[in-house]
Amino acid sequence: GNPSVGQTLTLKLINQDHVVALEGSYHSSVSFAATAVAERYGIPFVVGDSVAVNITGRGFKYTFRTTPIAPTFASNYMEFLDDMKKAGHSVSTVAVVHENTDYGTSVGETVVAAAKQHGYDVVADIAYNANTTDVSAQVLQMKQKNPGAVVFVSYTQDAILYMKTMKSLDFHPQIVIGDDAGFSDPSFQRTVGDISQGVMNRSAWVVGKPGSMTYKLNEMYKAKTGDPMDDPSGRTMLGFLVLCDAINRAGSTKPDDIRKA
């Protein structure tokens, strides 16, 4: 999750290992740095997972993205809350809690904008330091505002910490939405699943019917890792398959041929 490490390793992959294409990354801040290196060296880079808007907003010719991005998910959340209101649930206020790297900042901003556009009162827009060890102040701030819905944009360690702190401070919002990331990590379920009943998480991935290609790939993944594929692993898989298809159609491993394909 360190952008400078991602930048250094991208340089190594290109200059020492002589890769013809790249795919990644989990953290948006790493993808932002790594794609800049790949662009400078003319190496195609497929972003399969990172959702921060700024990654593909720089006019790069060698960067491609196969995943939905922050505005897509923000719109989905508001459509969901609108449906809740139509079903008779009194949801009029929203709190947005996000970590402060590229991922959290980009998604957090788009969720706040989408909420206001849909007529929701954003009573709290809380940015916090990624990998923090204490979120008591943030939870107490939310408890005071008492929002109808809370949207979390957090990586695994933070998501687990928030669930534990909310339980200890007796804060139970009517609706809690996790923006994937830490909330889809299998360790989240194992660590705080019993105290997170009712928390919802978005996903752009589904295993598929038994016998389907995605079902078979999921079985292979479970045999290898012990866990089923989740949203980030499913989207990363899609990015890799798109890259492979481009190489096959190019009939070449020359970076410019892959980029054109």
Short mmCIF file of C-alpha atoms in Angstrom, two decimals, residues 43-187:
data_model
loop_
_atom_site.label_atom_id
_atom_site.label_comp_id
_atom_site.label_asym_id
_atom_site.label_seq_id
_atom_site.Cartn_x
_atom_site.Cartn_y
_atom_site.Cartn_z
CA ILE A 43 4.30 0.01 -21.18
CA PRO A 44 0.54 -0.80 -21.20
CA PHE A 45 -0.96 -0.86 -17.70
CA VAL A 46 -4.42 -2.32 -17.02
CA VAL A 47 -6.06 -1.07 -13.81
CA GLY A 48 -8.36 -3.88 -12.71
CA ASP A 49 -9.28 -2.79 -9.20
CA SER A 50 -8.44 0.80 -8.20
CA VAL A 51 -11.40 3.19 -8.39
CA ALA A 52 -9.99 6.70 -7.72
CA VAL A 53 -11.07 9.03 -10.53
CA ASN A 54 -7.69 10.76 -10.92
CA ILE A 55 -5.91 7.60 -12.17
CA THR A 56 -7.45 7.83 -15.65
CA GLY A 57 -7.95 11.58 -15.70
CA ARG A 58 -4.45 12.50 -16.89
CA GLY A 59 -4.72 11.80 -20.62
CA PHE A 60 -2.38 8.79 -20.51
CA LYS A 61 -2.17 6.64 -23.65
CA TYR A 62 -0.93 3.43 -21.98
CA THR A 63 -3.29 3.26 -19.00
CA PHE A 64 -6.56 1.32 -19.29
CA ARG A 65 -9.22 0.59 -16.66
CA THR A 66 -11.75 -2.25 -16.63
CA THR A 67 -13.45 -1.59 -13.29
CA PRO A 68 -16.34 0.68 -12.34
CA ILE A 69 -15.08 3.82 -10.62
CA ALA A 70 -16.02 6.05 -7.67
CA PRO A 71 -18.94 7.98 -9.30
CA THR A 72 -20.54 4.69 -10.38
CA PHE A 73 -20.63 3.37 -6.84
CA ALA A 74 -21.74 6.71 -5.37
CA SER A 75 -24.74 6.72 -7.72
CA ASN A 76 -25.56 3.13 -6.71
CA TYR A 77 -25.64 4.07 -3.02
CA MET A 78 -28.02 6.95 -3.63
CA GLU A 79 -30.32 4.79 -5.75
CA PHE A 80 -30.36 2.29 -2.88
CA LEU A 81 -31.19 4.97 -0.30
CA ASP A 82 -33.89 6.36 -2.59
CA ASP A 83 -35.41 2.88 -2.76
CA MET A 84 -35.27 2.63 1.05
CA LYS A 85 -37.22 5.89 1.33
CA LYS A 86 -39.81 4.66 -1.16
CA ALA A 87 -40.17 1.51 0.96
CA GLY A 88 -41.05 3.61 3.99
CA HIS A 89 -37.72 3.95 5.79
CA SER A 90 -37.01 7.45 7.12
CA VAL A 91 -33.59 8.15 5.63
CA SER A 92 -32.85 11.84 5.11
CA THR A 93 -29.36 12.34 6.57
CA VAL A 94 -26.04 10.79 5.58
CA ALA A 95 -22.55 10.60 7.10
CA VAL A 96 -19.52 9.79 4.92
CA VAL A 97 -16.39 8.42 6.62
CA HIS A 98 -13.27 7.93 4.50
CA GLU A 99 -9.55 7.35 4.86
CA ASN A 100 -7.32 10.14 3.51
CA THR A 101 -5.33 8.50 0.66
CA ASP A 102 -6.33 8.69 -3.03
CA TYR A 103 -8.95 5.96 -2.64
CA GLY A 104 -10.81 7.38 0.33
CA THR A 105 -10.56 10.97 -0.81
CA SER A 106 -11.82 10.29 -4.33
CA VAL A 107 -14.72 8.03 -3.31
CA GLY A 108 -15.60 10.18 -0.29
CA GLU A 109 -15.89 13.33 -2.39
CA THR A 110 -18.07 11.64 -5.00
CA VAL A 111 -20.38 10.12 -2.36
CA VAL A 112 -20.85 13.52 -0.68
CA ALA A 113 -21.61 15.16 -4.04
CA ALA A 114 -24.04 12.41 -5.04
CA ALA A 115 -25.83 12.59 -1.67
CA LYS A 116 -26.37 16.34 -1.98
CA GLN A 117 -27.53 15.93 -5.58
CA HIS A 118 -30.16 13.42 -4.41
CA GLY A 119 -31.38 15.76 -1.70
CA TYR A 120 -29.78 14.15 1.35
CA ASP A 121 -28.39 16.25 4.18
CA VAL A 122 -24.72 15.32 4.69
CA VAL A 123 -24.43 15.86 8.44
CA ALA A 124 -20.83 14.60 8.69
CA ASP A 125 -17.98 14.33 6.18
CA ILE A 126 -15.19 12.70 8.18
CA ALA A 127 -11.68 12.16 6.82
CA TYR A 128 -9.25 10.21 8.98
CA ASN A 129 -5.64 9.04 8.72
CA ALA A 130 -5.32 5.64 7.06
CA ASN A 131 -4.11 2.89 9.44
CA THR A 132 -5.06 4.94 12.48
CA THR A 133 -5.24 3.16 15.84
CA ASP A 134 -8.09 5.11 17.45
CA VAL A 135 -11.37 6.24 15.87
CA SER A 136 -13.28 7.04 19.06
CA ALA A 137 -13.51 10.75 18.20
CA GLN A 138 -14.90 9.99 14.74
CA VAL A 139 -17.51 7.57 16.09
CA LEU A 140 -18.59 10.01 18.81
CA GLN A 141 -18.94 12.73 16.16
CA MET A 142 -21.23 10.46 14.14
CA LYS A 143 -23.21 9.44 17.22
CA GLN A 144 -23.85 13.10 18.01
CA LYS A 145 -25.09 13.77 14.45
CA ASN A 146 -27.13 10.53 14.39
CA PRO A 147 -27.27 10.09 10.58
CA GLY A 148 -29.84 7.83 8.96
CA ALA A 149 -27.11 6.19 6.88
CA VAL A 150 -23.32 5.95 7.14
CA VAL A 151 -21.08 5.18 4.16
CA PHE A 152 -17.58 3.93 5.02
CA VAL A 153 -14.65 4.15 2.58
CA SER A 154 -12.04 2.19 4.50
CA TYR A 155 -9.34 -0.45 4.12
CA THR A 156 -9.38 -3.63 6.24
CA GLN A 157 -7.65 -2.55 9.46
CA ASP A 158 -9.76 0.62 9.62
CA ALA A 159 -13.04 -1.15 8.83
CA ILE A 160 -12.44 -3.64 11.65
CA LEU A 161 -11.49 -0.87 14.07
CA TYR A 162 -14.65 1.12 13.28
CA MET A 163 -16.93 -1.87 13.89
CA LYS A 164 -15.30 -2.58 17.26
CA THR A 165 -15.43 1.08 18.31
CA MET A 166 -19.06 1.51 17.24
CA LYS A 167 -20.01 -1.49 19.38
CA SER A 168 -18.07 -0.25 22.41
CA LEU A 169 -19.61 3.24 22.12
CA ASP A 170 -23.11 1.87 21.49
CA PHE A 171 -23.56 3.51 18.09
CA HIS A 172 -25.91 1.58 15.80
CA PRO A 173 -26.91 3.51 12.65
CA GLN A 174 -30.02 2.42 10.80
CA ILE A 175 -28.06 1.80 7.59
CA VAL A 176 -24.31 1.10 7.25
CA ILE A 177 -22.79 0.74 3.77
CA GLY A 178 -19.22 -0.41 3.22
CA ASP A 179 -17.50 0.69 0.01
CA ASP A 180 -16.00 -2.76 -0.58
CA ALA A 181 -12.22 -2.66 0.19
CA GLY A 182 -11.86 -3.61 3.88
CA PHE A 183 -15.48 -4.71 4.13
CA SER A 184 -15.03 -7.44 1.50
CA ASP A 185 -11.77 -8.76 2.97
CA PRO A 186 -12.36 -12.31 4.34
CA SER A 187 -10.49 -11.30 7.51
#
